[in-house]
mmCIF file of C-alpha atoms and ligand atoms in Angstrom:
data_model
loop_
_atom_site.group_PDB
_atom_site.id
_atom_site.type_symbol
_atom_site.label_atom_id
_atom_site.label_comp_id
_atom_site.label_asym_id
_atom_site.label_seq_id
_atom_site.Cartn_x
_atom_site.Cartn_y
_atom_site.Cartn_z
ATOM 1 C CA MET B 1 -0.136 0.031 -0.155
ATOM 2 C CA LYS B 2 2.426 2.550 -1.456
ATOM 3 C CA ALA B 3 2.330 5.553 -3.619
ATOM 4 C CA THR B 4 4.250 8.510 -4.387
ATOM 5 C CA ALA B 5 3.337 12.029 -6.014
ATOM 6 C CA ARG B 6 4.807 14.899 -7.151
ATOM 7 C CA ALA B 7 3.026 18.398 -6.731
ATOM 8 C CA HIS B 8 4.328 21.755 -7.611
ATOM 9 C CA THR B 9 4.182 24.937 -5.420
ATOM 10 C CA ASN B 10 2.005 27.930 -6.646
ATOM 11 C CA ILE B 11 2.224 31.693 -6.404
ATOM 12 C CA ALA B 12 -0.557 33.752 -5.568
ATOM 13 C CA LEU B 13 -1.823 36.517 -8.056
ATOM 14 C CA ILE B 14 -4.672 37.244 -6.071
ATOM 15 C CA LYS B 15 -4.232 36.135 -2.394
ATOM 16 C CA TYR B 16 -5.748 34.402 0.176
ATOM 17 C CA TRP B 17 -5.841 36.277 3.066
ATOM 18 C CA GLY B 18 -7.951 35.473 6.102
ATOM 19 C CA LYS B 19 -10.070 32.522 7.125
ATOM 20 C CA ARG B 20 -13.834 31.920 7.906
ATOM 21 C CA ASP B 21 -13.217 28.788 9.726
ATOM 22 C CA GLU B 22 -9.843 28.151 10.945
ATOM 23 C CA GLN B 23 -10.813 24.054 11.477
ATOM 24 C CA LEU B 24 -11.674 23.433 7.769
ATOM 25 C CA PHE B 25 -9.303 26.090 6.198
ATOM 26 C CA LEU B 26 -12.288 27.797 4.596
ATOM 27 C CA PRO B 27 -11.088 31.503 3.390
ATOM 28 C CA MET B 28 -12.873 34.362 3.420
ATOM 29 C CA ASN B 29 -11.910 35.190 -0.270
ATOM 30 C CA ASN B 30 -11.270 33.623 -3.335
ATOM 31 C CA SER B 31 -7.726 33.484 -4.745
ATOM 32 C CA ILE B 32 -5.860 32.899 -8.207
ATOM 33 C CA SER B 33 -2.377 31.268 -8.996
ATOM 34 C CA ILE B 34 0.275 30.127 -11.038
ATOM 35 C CA THR B 35 1.452 26.763 -10.686
ATOM 36 C CA LEU B 36 5.403 26.871 -11.043
ATOM 37 C CA ASP B 37 7.520 24.459 -12.591
ATOM 38 C CA ARG B 38 10.653 24.875 -10.769
ATOM 39 C CA PHE B 39 9.567 24.073 -7.424
ATOM 40 C CA TYR B 40 7.920 20.817 -6.112
ATOM 41 C CA THR B 41 7.610 18.135 -3.268
ATOM 42 C CA THR B 42 7.840 14.452 -3.860
ATOM 43 C CA THR B 43 6.078 12.500 -1.399
ATOM 44 C CA SER B 44 5.798 8.636 -0.780
ATOM 45 C CA VAL B 45 3.311 7.274 1.604
ATOM 46 C CA SER B 46 3.136 3.662 2.855
ATOM 47 C CA PHE B 47 0.412 2.456 4.824
ATOM 48 C CA ARG B 48 2.093 -0.498 7.227
ATOM 49 C CA GLU B 49 0.559 -3.011 9.457
ATOM 50 C CA ASP B 50 3.629 -3.060 11.681
ATOM 51 C CA LEU B 51 3.514 0.666 12.915
ATOM 52 C CA SER B 52 2.332 1.772 16.188
ATOM 53 C CA ALA B 53 2.375 5.630 15.018
ATOM 54 C CA ASP B 54 2.853 7.635 11.830
ATOM 55 C CA VAL B 55 6.510 8.472 10.799
ATOM 56 C CA PHE B 56 7.247 11.732 8.723
ATOM 57 C CA VAL B 57 10.508 11.947 7.023
ATOM 58 C CA LEU B 58 11.037 15.223 5.432
ATOM 59 C CA ASP B 59 14.406 15.825 3.226
ATOM 60 C CA GLY B 60 15.778 12.793 5.020
ATOM 61 C CA LYS B 61 15.320 13.862 8.437
ATOM 62 C CA GLU B 62 12.637 12.220 11.012
ATOM 63 C CA MET B 63 10.629 14.813 12.175
ATOM 64 C CA GLY B 64 9.069 14.859 15.675
ATOM 65 C CA GLY B 65 6.838 17.092 17.688
ATOM 66 C CA HIS B 66 4.501 19.653 15.892
ATOM 67 C CA GLU B 67 5.569 18.676 12.427
ATOM 68 C CA ARG B 68 4.950 14.920 12.877
ATOM 69 C CA GLU B 69 1.445 15.697 14.415
ATOM 70 C CA LYS B 70 0.451 18.032 11.466
ATOM 71 C CA ILE B 71 1.118 15.079 9.325
ATOM 72 C CA SER B 72 -0.577 12.858 11.454
ATOM 73 C CA GLY B 73 -3.801 15.150 11.838
ATOM 74 C CA PHE B 74 -3.870 15.316 8.111
ATOM 75 C CA LEU B 75 -3.548 11.624 7.606
ATOM 76 C CA ASN B 76 -6.584 11.069 10.122
ATOM 77 C CA LEU B 77 -8.628 13.219 7.673
ATOM 78 C CA VAL B 78 -7.450 10.728 4.722
ATOM 79 C CA ARG B 79 -8.164 7.637 7.022
ATOM 80 C CA ARG B 80 -11.767 9.055 7.793
ATOM 81 C CA THR B 81 -12.264 9.896 3.991
ATOM 82 C CA ALA B 82 -10.899 6.667 2.897
ATOM 83 C CA ASN B 83 -12.229 4.595 5.648
ATOM 84 C CA HIS B 84 -8.832 2.987 6.700
ATOM 85 C CA GLN B 85 -7.011 2.062 10.146
ATOM 86 C CA GLY B 86 -3.522 1.886 10.212
ATOM 87 C CA TYR B 87 -0.603 3.998 10.164
ATOM 88 C CA ALA B 88 1.718 5.256 7.620
ATOM 89 C CA VAL B 89 5.332 6.316 6.808
ATOM 90 C CA VAL B 90 5.357 9.503 4.825
ATOM 91 C CA ASP B 91 8.886 10.084 3.036
ATOM 92 C CA SER B 92 8.948 13.463 1.437
ATOM 93 C CA LEU B 93 11.534 15.488 -0.520
ATOM 94 C CA ASN B 94 11.234 19.366 -1.252
ATOM 95 C CA GLU B 95 12.665 20.772 -4.159
ATOM 96 C CA VAL B 96 11.872 24.331 -2.727
ATOM 97 C CA PRO B 97 13.277 26.249 0.471
ATOM 98 C CA THR B 98 11.072 24.992 3.392
ATOM 99 C CA ALA B 99 9.295 27.795 5.294
ATOM 100 C CA ALA B 100 10.896 30.670 3.836
ATOM 101 C CA GLY B 101 8.026 32.107 1.691
ATOM 102 C CA PHE B 102 8.239 29.637 -1.496
ATOM 103 C CA ALA B 103 5.227 27.809 -0.431
ATOM 104 C CA SER B 104 6.591 24.357 0.763
ATOM 105 C CA SER B 105 3.307 24.222 2.547
ATOM 106 C CA ALA B 106 1.358 24.024 -0.667
ATOM 107 C CA SER B 107 3.463 21.385 -2.564
ATOM 108 C CA GLY B 108 3.783 19.297 0.680
ATOM 109 C CA PHE B 109 0.030 19.057 1.397
ATOM 110 C CA ALA B 110 -0.930 18.836 -2.353
ATOM 111 C CA ALA B 111 1.775 16.010 -2.801
ATOM 112 C CA LEU B 112 0.737 14.256 0.792
ATOM 113 C CA ALA B 113 -3.027 14.363 -0.134
ATOM 114 C CA ALA B 114 -2.306 12.519 -3.534
ATOM 115 C CA ALA B 115 0.190 10.172 -2.344
ATOM 116 C CA SER B 116 -1.968 9.237 0.544
ATOM 117 C CA THR B 117 -5.302 8.575 -0.969
ATOM 118 C CA ARG B 118 -3.494 6.678 -3.974
ATOM 119 C CA ALA B 119 -1.655 4.279 -1.484
ATOM 120 C CA LEU B 120 -4.973 3.544 -0.262
ATOM 121 C CA ASN B 121 -6.582 2.720 -3.490
ATOM 122 C CA PHE B 122 -9.104 5.577 -2.730
ATOM 123 C CA THR B 123 -10.642 7.091 -6.019
ATOM 124 C CA ILE B 124 -10.861 10.816 -5.815
ATOM 125 C CA SER B 125 -11.642 13.495 -8.239
ATOM 126 C CA ASN B 126 -9.012 16.651 -8.584
ATOM 127 C CA GLU B 127 -11.868 18.455 -6.680
ATOM 128 C CA GLY B 128 -11.764 15.947 -3.657
ATOM 129 C CA LEU B 129 -8.011 16.134 -3.571
ATOM 130 C CA SER B 130 -8.285 20.135 -3.599
ATOM 131 C CA ILE B 131 -10.709 19.720 -0.528
ATOM 132 C CA LEU B 132 -8.464 17.397 1.229
ATOM 133 C CA ALA B 133 -5.224 19.070 0.251
ATOM 134 C CA ARG B 134 -7.007 22.575 1.586
ATOM 135 C CA GLN B 135 -7.233 20.888 5.006
ATOM 136 C CA GLY B 136 -3.508 20.736 5.259
ATOM 137 C CA SER B 137 -2.705 24.095 3.980
ATOM 138 C CA GLY B 138 -5.251 26.513 2.357
ATOM 139 C CA SER B 139 -3.013 27.618 -0.591
ATOM 140 C CA ALA B 140 -2.174 23.724 -1.301
ATOM 141 C CA SER B 141 -5.647 23.481 -2.652
ATOM 142 C CA ARG B 142 -4.395 25.127 -5.822
ATOM 143 C CA SER B 143 -1.189 23.365 -6.190
ATOM 144 C CA ILE B 144 -3.626 20.083 -7.570
ATOM 145 C CA TYR B 145 -3.726 22.069 -10.856
ATOM 146 C CA GLY B 146 -1.068 22.891 -13.372
ATOM 147 C CA GLY B 147 -1.109 26.551 -14.943
ATOM 148 C CA TYR B 148 -3.488 29.173 -13.585
ATOM 149 C CA ALA B 149 -6.045 27.946 -10.961
ATOM 150 C CA GLU B 150 -8.846 29.549 -8.895
ATOM 151 C CA TRP B 151 -9.871 28.461 -5.213
ATOM 152 C CA HIS B 152 -13.699 29.268 -5.009
ATOM 153 C CA LYS B 153 -14.331 29.901 -1.192
ATOM 154 C CA GLY B 154 -17.392 28.518 -1.577
ATOM 155 C CA THR B 155 -20.503 29.001 0.846
ATOM 156 C CA CYS B 156 -21.241 25.414 2.402
ATOM 157 C CA GLN B 157 -20.437 25.253 6.137
ATOM 158 C CA ASP B 158 -18.917 21.773 5.780
ATOM 159 C CA GLY B 159 -16.416 23.168 3.162
ATOM 160 C CA SER B 160 -17.681 20.831 0.157
ATOM 161 C CA ASP B 161 -17.880 23.589 -2.372
ATOM 162 C CA SER B 162 -14.546 25.250 -1.216
ATOM 163 C CA PHE B 163 -11.780 23.738 -3.573
ATOM 164 C CA ALA B 164 -9.854 25.201 -6.924
ATOM 165 C CA THR B 165 -10.459 24.378 -10.247
ATOM 166 C CA GLN B 166 -8.019 25.231 -13.328
ATOM 167 C CA ILE B 167 -8.433 28.391 -15.388
ATOM 168 C CA LEU B 168 -5.814 27.707 -17.985
ATOM 169 C CA PRO B 169 -3.251 24.801 -18.524
ATOM 170 C CA GLU B 170 0.476 25.392 -18.143
ATOM 171 C CA ASN B 171 1.254 25.263 -21.694
ATOM 172 C CA ALA B 172 -1.574 27.759 -22.683
ATOM 173 C CA TRP B 173 0.116 30.962 -21.614
ATOM 174 C CA ASP B 174 3.906 31.091 -20.794
ATOM 175 C CA LEU B 175 4.862 33.665 -18.326
ATOM 176 C CA SER B 176 8.344 34.189 -16.567
ATOM 177 C CA VAL B 177 8.132 34.228 -12.652
ATOM 178 C CA LEU B 178 11.321 35.260 -11.071
ATOM 179 C CA SER B 179 11.612 34.215 -7.435
ATOM 180 C CA VAL B 180 13.980 36.530 -6.135
ATOM 181 C CA MET B 181 15.665 35.746 -2.689
ATOM 182 C CA VAL B 182 16.618 38.346 -0.288
ATOM 183 C CA GLU B 183 16.438 36.316 2.865
ATOM 184 C CA ALA B 184 17.012 32.772 3.457
ATOM 185 C CA ARG B 185 16.189 32.942 7.231
ATOM 186 C CA GLN B 186 12.526 31.739 8.329
ATOM 187 C CA LYS B 187 9.740 34.262 8.469
ATOM 188 C CA LYS B 188 8.724 35.600 11.768
ATOM 189 C CA VAL B 189 5.236 35.867 11.437
ATOM 190 C CA LEU B 190 3.812 32.751 9.900
ATOM 191 C CA SER B 191 1.025 33.083 7.379
ATOM 192 C CA ARG B 192 -1.433 31.204 9.509
ATOM 193 C CA GLU B 193 -0.811 33.829 12.568
ATOM 194 C CA GLY B 194 -0.314 37.083 10.025
ATOM 195 C CA MET B 195 -3.959 36.120 8.552
ATOM 196 C CA ARG B 196 -5.550 35.444 11.696
ATOM 197 C CA ARG B 197 -4.400 38.673 13.536
ATOM 198 C CA THR B 198 -5.242 40.930 10.625
ATOM 199 C CA VAL B 199 -8.630 39.319 10.208
ATOM 200 C CA GLU B 200 -9.158 39.851 14.326
ATOM 201 C CA THR B 201 -7.636 42.986 14.498
ATOM 202 C CA SER B 202 -6.976 45.148 11.063
ATOM 203 C CA PRO B 203 -9.531 48.106 10.457
ATOM 204 C CA PHE B 204 -8.127 47.653 7.114
ATOM 205 C CA TYR B 205 -9.258 44.079 6.435
ATOM 206 C CA ALA B 206 -12.749 45.329 5.232
ATOM 207 C CA GLY B 207 -11.258 47.216 2.699
ATOM 208 C CA TRP B 208 -9.450 44.397 1.658
ATOM 209 C CA LEU B 209 -12.702 42.138 1.437
ATOM 210 C CA ASP B 210 -14.730 44.937 -0.349
ATOM 211 C CA SER B 211 -12.217 45.402 -3.257
ATOM 212 C CA LEU B 212 -11.587 41.918 -3.971
ATOM 213 C CA GLU B 213 -14.203 40.833 -6.357
ATOM 214 C CA ILE B 214 -13.100 43.689 -8.805
ATOM 215 C CA ASP B 215 -9.471 42.193 -8.644
ATOM 216 C CA LEU B 216 -10.872 38.721 -9.048
ATOM 217 C CA SER B 217 -12.657 39.392 -12.230
ATOM 218 C CA ALA B 218 -10.016 41.367 -13.602
ATOM 219 C CA ALA B 219 -7.501 38.778 -12.790
ATOM 220 C CA ARG B 220 -9.671 36.175 -14.393
ATOM 221 C CA ASP B 221 -10.319 38.525 -17.531
ATOM 222 C CA ALA B 222 -6.703 38.950 -18.139
ATOM 223 C CA ILE B 223 -5.650 35.312 -18.008
ATOM 224 C CA HIS B 224 -8.500 34.461 -20.287
ATOM 225 C CA LYS B 225 -7.324 37.268 -22.835
ATOM 226 C CA GLN B 226 -3.901 36.660 -21.935
ATOM 227 C CA ASP B 227 -3.421 40.216 -21.283
ATOM 228 C CA PHE B 228 -0.316 40.654 -19.415
ATOM 229 C CA GLU B 229 -0.555 44.276 -18.404
ATOM 230 C CA GLN B 230 -3.858 43.788 -17.193
ATOM 231 C CA LEU B 231 -2.983 40.913 -14.918
ATOM 232 C CA GLY B 232 0.508 42.418 -14.061
ATOM 233 C CA THR B 233 -1.551 45.553 -12.931
ATOM 234 C CA VAL B 234 -4.057 43.966 -10.894
ATOM 235 C CA LEU B 235 -1.610 41.216 -9.319
ATOM 236 C CA GLU B 236 0.772 43.986 -7.963
ATOM 237 C CA ARG B 237 -2.090 46.235 -6.573
ATOM 238 C CA ASN B 238 -3.382 43.081 -4.646
ATOM 239 C CA ALA B 239 -0.321 42.215 -3.085
ATOM 240 C CA LEU B 240 0.118 45.827 -1.877
ATOM 241 C CA LYS B 241 -3.134 45.814 -0.502
ATOM 242 C CA MET B 242 -2.859 42.552 1.652
ATOM 243 C CA HIS B 243 0.400 43.749 2.910
ATOM 244 C CA ALA B 244 -1.338 47.062 3.719
ATOM 245 C CA THR B 245 -3.750 45.075 6.265
ATOM 246 C CA THR B 246 -0.764 44.048 8.421
ATOM 247 C CA PHE B 247 0.042 47.590 8.887
ATOM 248 C CA GLY B 248 -3.271 47.922 10.664
ATOM 249 C CA ALA B 249 -3.157 44.991 12.830
ATOM 250 C CA ASN B 250 -2.802 44.893 16.294
ATOM 251 C CA PRO B 251 0.207 44.532 17.006
ATOM 252 C CA PRO B 252 0.967 45.812 13.552
ATOM 253 C CA PHE B 253 3.328 43.710 11.491
ATOM 254 C CA LEU B 254 5.421 44.124 8.295
ATOM 255 C CA TYR B 255 7.058 41.399 6.252
ATOM 256 C CA TRP B 256 9.146 43.460 4.212
ATOM 257 C CA THR B 257 12.737 44.248 4.591
ATOM 258 C CA GLY B 258 14.635 47.105 3.270
ATOM 259 C CA ALA B 259 15.844 44.699 0.409
ATOM 260 C CA THR B 260 12.134 43.998 -0.417
ATOM 261 C CA ILE B 261 11.512 47.535 -1.090
ATOM 262 C CA ASP B 262 14.702 48.062 -3.053
ATOM 263 C CA VAL B 263 13.377 45.121 -5.539
ATOM 264 C CA MET B 264 9.944 46.552 -5.475
ATOM 265 C CA GLN B 265 11.443 50.036 -7.015
ATOM 266 C CA VAL B 266 13.428 48.245 -9.440
ATOM 267 C CA VAL B 267 10.388 46.445 -10.628
ATOM 268 C CA GLN B 268 8.738 50.148 -10.916
ATOM 269 C CA GLU B 269 11.789 51.232 -12.469
ATOM 270 C CA LEU B 270 11.731 48.744 -15.138
ATOM 271 C CA ARG B 271 8.290 49.839 -16.046
ATOM 272 C CA GLU B 272 9.285 53.264 -16.243
ATOM 273 C CA ASN B 273 11.748 52.305 -18.802
ATOM 274 C CA GLY B 274 9.480 50.134 -20.827
ATOM 275 C CA VAL B 275 9.720 46.795 -19.678
ATOM 276 C CA LEU B 276 6.608 45.267 -18.359
ATOM 277 C CA ALA B 277 7.284 43.372 -14.722
ATOM 278 C CA TYR B 278 5.243 43.399 -11.915
ATOM 279 C CA PHE B 279 6.048 42.332 -8.232
ATOM 280 C CA THR B 280 3.856 40.104 -5.387
ATOM 281 C CA ILE B 281 4.990 39.181 -2.123
ATOM 282 C CA ASP B 282 3.664 36.317 0.157
ATOM 283 C CA ALA B 283 4.180 36.341 4.009
ATOM 284 C CA GLY B 284 7.859 36.900 4.015
ATOM 285 C CA PRO B 285 10.439 39.368 2.548
ATOM 286 C CA ASN B 286 11.252 37.471 -0.567
ATOM 287 C CA VAL B 287 9.605 38.866 -4.065
ATOM 288 C CA LYS B 288 8.312 37.112 -7.082
ATOM 289 C CA VAL B 289 8.741 39.255 -10.066
ATOM 290 C CA ILE B 290 6.613 38.465 -12.973
ATOM 291 C CA CYS B 291 7.010 39.269 -16.534
ATOM 292 C CA GLN B 292 6.732 37.878 -20.257
ATOM 293 C CA PRO B 293 9.437 35.225 -21.075
ATOM 294 C CA ALA B 294 11.069 37.959 -23.751
ATOM 295 C CA ASP B 295 11.942 40.150 -20.853
ATOM 296 C CA GLU B 296 13.038 37.601 -18.496
ATOM 297 C CA GLN B 297 16.933 38.379 -19.204
ATOM 298 C CA VAL B 298 16.787 41.895 -18.866
ATOM 299 C CA VAL B 299 14.690 41.830 -15.567
ATOM 300 C CA LYS B 300 16.959 39.212 -14.186
ATOM 301 C CA ASP B 301 20.155 41.305 -14.896
ATOM 302 C CA ARG B 302 18.710 44.353 -13.442
ATOM 303 C CA LEU B 303 17.687 42.484 -10.155
ATOM 304 C CA LEU B 304 21.159 40.900 -10.155
ATOM 305 C CA GLU B 305 22.823 44.539 -9.995
ATOM 306 C CA LEU B 306 21.054 44.891 -6.437
ATOM 307 C CA GLU B 307 23.515 44.192 -3.685
ATOM 308 C CA CYS B 308 20.642 42.822 -1.687
ATOM 309 C CA VAL B 309 19.554 40.110 -3.786
ATOM 310 C CA GLN B 310 21.079 36.639 -2.967
ATOM 311 C CA ASP B 311 19.593 34.394 -5.642
ATOM 312 C CA ILE B 312 17.058 34.504 -8.465
ATOM 313 C CA PHE B 313 15.166 31.288 -9.372
ATOM 314 C CA LEU B 314 13.404 31.591 -12.724
ATOM 315 C CA CYS B 315 10.097 29.740 -12.757
ATOM 316 C CA HIS B 316 7.539 29.020 -15.529
ATOM 317 C CA PRO B 317 4.088 27.789 -15.492
ATOM 318 C CA GLY B 318 4.153 24.354 -14.028
ATOM 319 C CA PRO B 319 2.044 20.931 -13.991
ATOM 320 C CA GLY B 320 -0.449 19.712 -11.625
ATOM 321 C CA ILE B 321 -0.408 16.552 -9.260
ATOM 322 C CA HIS B 322 1.490 13.514 -11.055
ATOM 323 C CA TYR B 323 2.208 9.846 -9.852
ATOM 324 C CA LEU B 324 5.569 8.249 -10.015
ATOM 325 C CA THR B 325 5.817 4.686 -9.922
ATOM 326 C CA THR B 326 8.050 3.248 -7.394
HETATM 327 P P1 LIG U 401 6.161 28.298 3.002
HETATM 328 O O1 LIG U 401 6.289 29.463 2.521
HETATM 329 O O2 LIG U 401 7.330 27.038 2.967
HETATM 330 O O3 LIG U 401 4.843 27.539 2.753
HETATM 331 P P2 LIG U 401 5.010 27.865 5.723
HETATM 332 O O4 LIG U 401 5.520 28.360 7.034
HETATM 333 O O5 LIG U 401 3.849 28.502 5.268
HETATM 334 O O6 LIG U 401 6.098 28.301 4.809
HETATM 335 O O7 LIG U 401 4.813 26.249 5.651
HETATM 336 C C1 LIG U 401 6.056 25.553 5.968
HETATM 337 C C2 LIG U 401 5.184 24.392 6.817
HETATM 338 O O8 LIG U 401 4.521 23.241 5.535
HETATM 339 C C3 LIG U 401 6.210 23.386 7.524
HETATM 340 O O9 LIG U 401 6.559 23.732 8.743
HETATM 341 C C4 LIG U 401 5.477 21.836 7.392
HETATM 342 O O10 LIG U 401 4.756 21.966 8.330
HETATM 343 C C5 LIG U 401 5.001 22.001 5.953
HETATM 344 N N1 LIG U 401 5.481 21.438 4.878
HETATM 345 C C6 LIG U 401 6.660 21.735 4.216
HETATM 346 N N2 LIG U 401 7.087 20.931 3.654
HETATM 347 C C7 LIG U 401 6.236 19.681 3.646
HETATM 348 C C8 LIG U 401 6.200 18.681 2.984
HETATM 349 N N3 LIG U 401 7.328 18.054 2.129
HETATM 350 N N4 LIG U 401 4.967 17.948 3.474
HETATM 351 C C9 LIG U 401 4.315 18.206 4.011
HETATM 352 N N5 LIG U 401 4.323 19.201 4.946
HETATM 353 C C10 LIG U 401 5.485 20.309 4.447
HETATM 354 C C1 LIG U 402 0.326 35.090 1.420
HETATM 355 O O1 LIG U 402 -1.651 28.703 2.873
HETATM 356 O O2 LIG U 402 0.506 28.762 3.980
HETATM 357 O O3 LIG U 402 0.720 33.160 0.706
HETATM 358 O O4 LIG U 402 -4.009 27.775 4.917
HETATM 359 O O5 LIG U 402 -2.894 28.491 7.199
HETATM 360 O O6 LIG U 402 -1.550 26.960 5.942
HETATM 361 P P1 LIG U 402 -2.742 28.122 5.807
HETATM 362 O O7 LIG U 402 -2.025 29.157 5.112
HETATM 363 P P2 LIG U 402 -1.115 29.462 3.831
HETATM 364 O O8 LIG U 402 -1.174 31.073 3.411
HETATM 365 C C2 LIG U 402 -0.815 31.334 2.316
HETATM 366 C C3 LIG U 402 -0.834 32.925 2.277
HETATM 367 C C4 LIG U 402 -0.310 33.891 1.151
HETATM 368 C C5 LIG U 402 -1.378 33.921 0.046
HETATM 369 C C6 LIG U 402 -1.547 32.881 -0.785
HETATM 370 O O9 LIG U 402 -0.832 32.099 -1.220
HETATM 371 O O10 LIG U 402 -2.664 32.830 -1.637
#
């Protein structure tokens, strides 16, 4: 009873920021993402009779404490869904920096959802997988699909209509995503805590929610039309709005460092010089710069001139979940 699955990370163009149900990972708003080719997780799950507890090995190291409990909690959900009793060994390899704002939790839980259900021979649709992955980490719901995806917040209390669907497959529209590393350390306010604090305390959170429908429909429309300028304009605006909510939280917090702002300014300067490039930032200081493939070298070269830039990982739209033979 073993299976191996691979899932790629995704970067949100319209952000998921805030939960209406923390237990079920139900979001306050829809979100839209691109799945990335360069960063992924490969996870093997093996259900075995001889185990008295679940085992979680991440990048060759056996994990204990909270990390193992998170995996075990997720496997409990899979066991309930697939009506199975018995423990498993989860062996996972991250081809992405862990907990550094590169969305390892998205690829991690999407791969775990796929490998664990396949190991139990449990037949499940992509939407079902998305619902399952969501309950490990919200953004994982989008990593089931390649290319461009939208996670629908849903309205049901049990979360049965809160799943992602694909907007466009990965080969339909090529864009370049430059993941600009300015800081390799782990973030201080995890996204889970950060979104909770802004929902509970930020007076700006209502403004975030009020303007989301406009951003979502502009982004959807831009993806369908493959209109890069429209998409870039809305994704940058949406990222800045998300971060603005954290300034109003109590206590307030800021994910950016000086280096983050340096990168943002270079992107705006590139635009002033006629190169269409836009930035987005998640719950950490690193920046993702999005441009068209014809401009990726110019953008990369300019960013590398900044002393604060430690590394740049060039990504393109990547595939959805797939299974590997073991
Ligand atoms: P990131 O920006 O990398 O997503 P988070 O702090 O949001 O950072 O998520 C990191 C957490 O995701 C880890 O602490 C771990 O619980 C989970 N995670 C990371 N990689 C995996 C994996 N391969 N399998 C399962 N869970 C993972
Ligand atoms: C800023 O999916 O990591 O990256 O559901 O609590 O695990 P949990 O949060 P997570 O949050 C992602 C927040 C974000 C925006 C996004 O990816 O949409």
